[in-house]
C-alpha positions as a LaTeX table, in Angstrom:
\begin{tabular}{lrrr}
\hline
Residue & $x$ (\AA) & $y$ (\AA) & $z$ (\AA) \\
\hline
Unk1 & 1.89 & 1.45 & $-34.44$ \\
Unk2 & 0.61 & $-2.24$ & $-34.23$ \\
Unk3 & 0.83 & $-4.15$ & $-30.98$ \\
Unk4 & 0.49 & $-7.90$ & $-31.35$ \\
Unk5 & $-2.52$ & $-8.88$ & $-28.72$ \\
Unk6 & $-2.50$ & $-12.76$ & $-27.21$ \\
Unk7 & $-5.12$ & $-14.92$ & $-26.52$ \\
Unk8 & $-6.78$ & $-15.47$ & $-23.62$ \\
Unk9 & $-9.60$ & $-16.69$ & $-21.58$ \\
Unk10 & $-12.19$ & $-14.17$ & $-23.57$ \\
Unk11 & $-11.06$ & $-13.02$ & $-26.26$ \\
Unk12 & $-12.05$ & $-8.54$ & $-25.57$ \\
Unk13 & $-9.71$ & $-9.30$ & $-22.59$ \\
Unk14 & $-6.18$ & $-8.44$ & $-24.56$ \\
Unk15 & $-8.03$ & $-5.96$ & $-26.77$ \\
Unk16 & $-9.55$ & $-3.76$ & $-23.33$ \\
Unk17 & $-5.76$ & $-4.14$ & $-21.70$ \\
Unk18 & $-4.70$ & $-2.44$ & $-25.14$ \\
Unk19 & $-6.82$ & 0.36 & $-24.64$ \\
Unk20 & $-6.51$ & 1.22 & $-21.02$ \\
Unk21 & $-3.28$ & 2.16 & $-22.28$ \\
Unk22 & $-3.12$ & 3.62 & $-24.92$ \\
Unk23 & $-6.64$ & 5.39 & $-23.89$ \\
Unk24 & $-5.48$ & 8.94 & $-22.40$ \\
Unk25 & $-4.02$ & 10.14 & $-25.89$ \\
Unk26 & $-7.06$ & 9.37 & $-28.27$ \\
Unk27 & $-9.30$ & 12.45 & $-29.27$ \\
Unk28 & $-11.63$ & 12.76 & $-26.77$ \\
Unk29 & $-9.49$ & 11.63 & $-24.04$ \\
Unk30 & $-11.06$ & 13.35 & $-20.97$ \\
Unk31 & $-14.75$ & 14.42 & $-22.07$ \\
Unk32 & $-17.41$ & 12.73 & $-20.44$ \\
Unk33 & $-19.46$ & 12.30 & $-23.28$ \\
Unk34 & $-16.97$ & 10.51 & $-25.80$ \\
Unk35 & $-15.45$ & 8.85 & $-22.23$ \\
Unk36 & $-18.93$ & 7.11 & $-21.75$ \\
Unk37 & $-19.59$ & 5.99 & $-25.50$ \\
Unk38 & $-16.22$ & 4.60 & $-25.22$ \\
Unk39 & $-17.50$ & 2.60 & $-22.10$ \\
Unk40 & $-20.00$ & 1.54 & $-23.04$ \\
Unk41 & $-18.42$ & $-0.30$ & $-26.39$ \\
Unk42 & $-16.17$ & $-1.94$ & $-24.73$ \\
Unk43 & $-17.61$ & $-2.93$ & $-22.58$ \\
Unk44 & $-20.31$ & $-4.68$ & $-25.10$ \\
Unk45 & $-17.22$ & $-6.31$ & $-27.68$ \\
Unk46 & $-15.59$ & $-7.35$ & $-24.15$ \\
Unk47 & $-19.28$ & $-9.44$ & $-23.48$ \\
Unk48 & $-19.20$ & $-10.50$ & $-27.58$ \\
Unk49 & $-16.27$ & $-10.72$ & $-29.11$ \\
Unk50 & $-15.49$ & $-10.32$ & $-32.96$ \\
Unk51 & $-17.75$ & $-11.38$ & $-34.66$ \\
Unk52 & $-17.51$ & $-14.13$ & $-37.01$ \\
Unk53 & $-20.02$ & $-14.63$ & $-40.35$ \\
Unk54 & $-22.05$ & $-17.12$ & $-38.02$ \\
Unk55 & $-23.62$ & $-13.79$ & $-36.71$ \\
Unk56 & $-26.92$ & $-13.41$ & $-38.88$ \\
Unk57 & $-25.84$ & $-9.11$ & $-39.10$ \\
Unk58 & $-22.21$ & $-9.57$ & $-40.06$ \\
Unk59 & $-22.45$ & $-13.44$ & $-42.83$ \\
Unk60 & $-22.03$ & $-11.42$ & $-45.54$ \\
Unk61 & $-18.96$ & $-8.64$ & $-43.99$ \\
Unk62 & $-15.59$ & $-10.18$ & $-44.67$ \\
Unk63 & $-13.08$ & $-10.14$ & $-41.55$ \\
Unk64 & $-10.58$ & $-11.67$ & $-43.63$ \\
Unk65 & $-7.27$ & $-9.43$ & $-42.72$ \\
\hline
\end{tabular}
């Protein structure tokens, strides 16, 4: 299912809300190691947002749909 994500002050906040809704149905839900890795990844994503080609590590990666 594709879900529209609205823009907000922090670009990652809308994705974080969508993730929170989907969390119980994700594979590995309830396993502490998996949950910890997901939390760390989500926190980093919210902090940095979706990369653009202005970020050196993503310079030659097309992020177009």
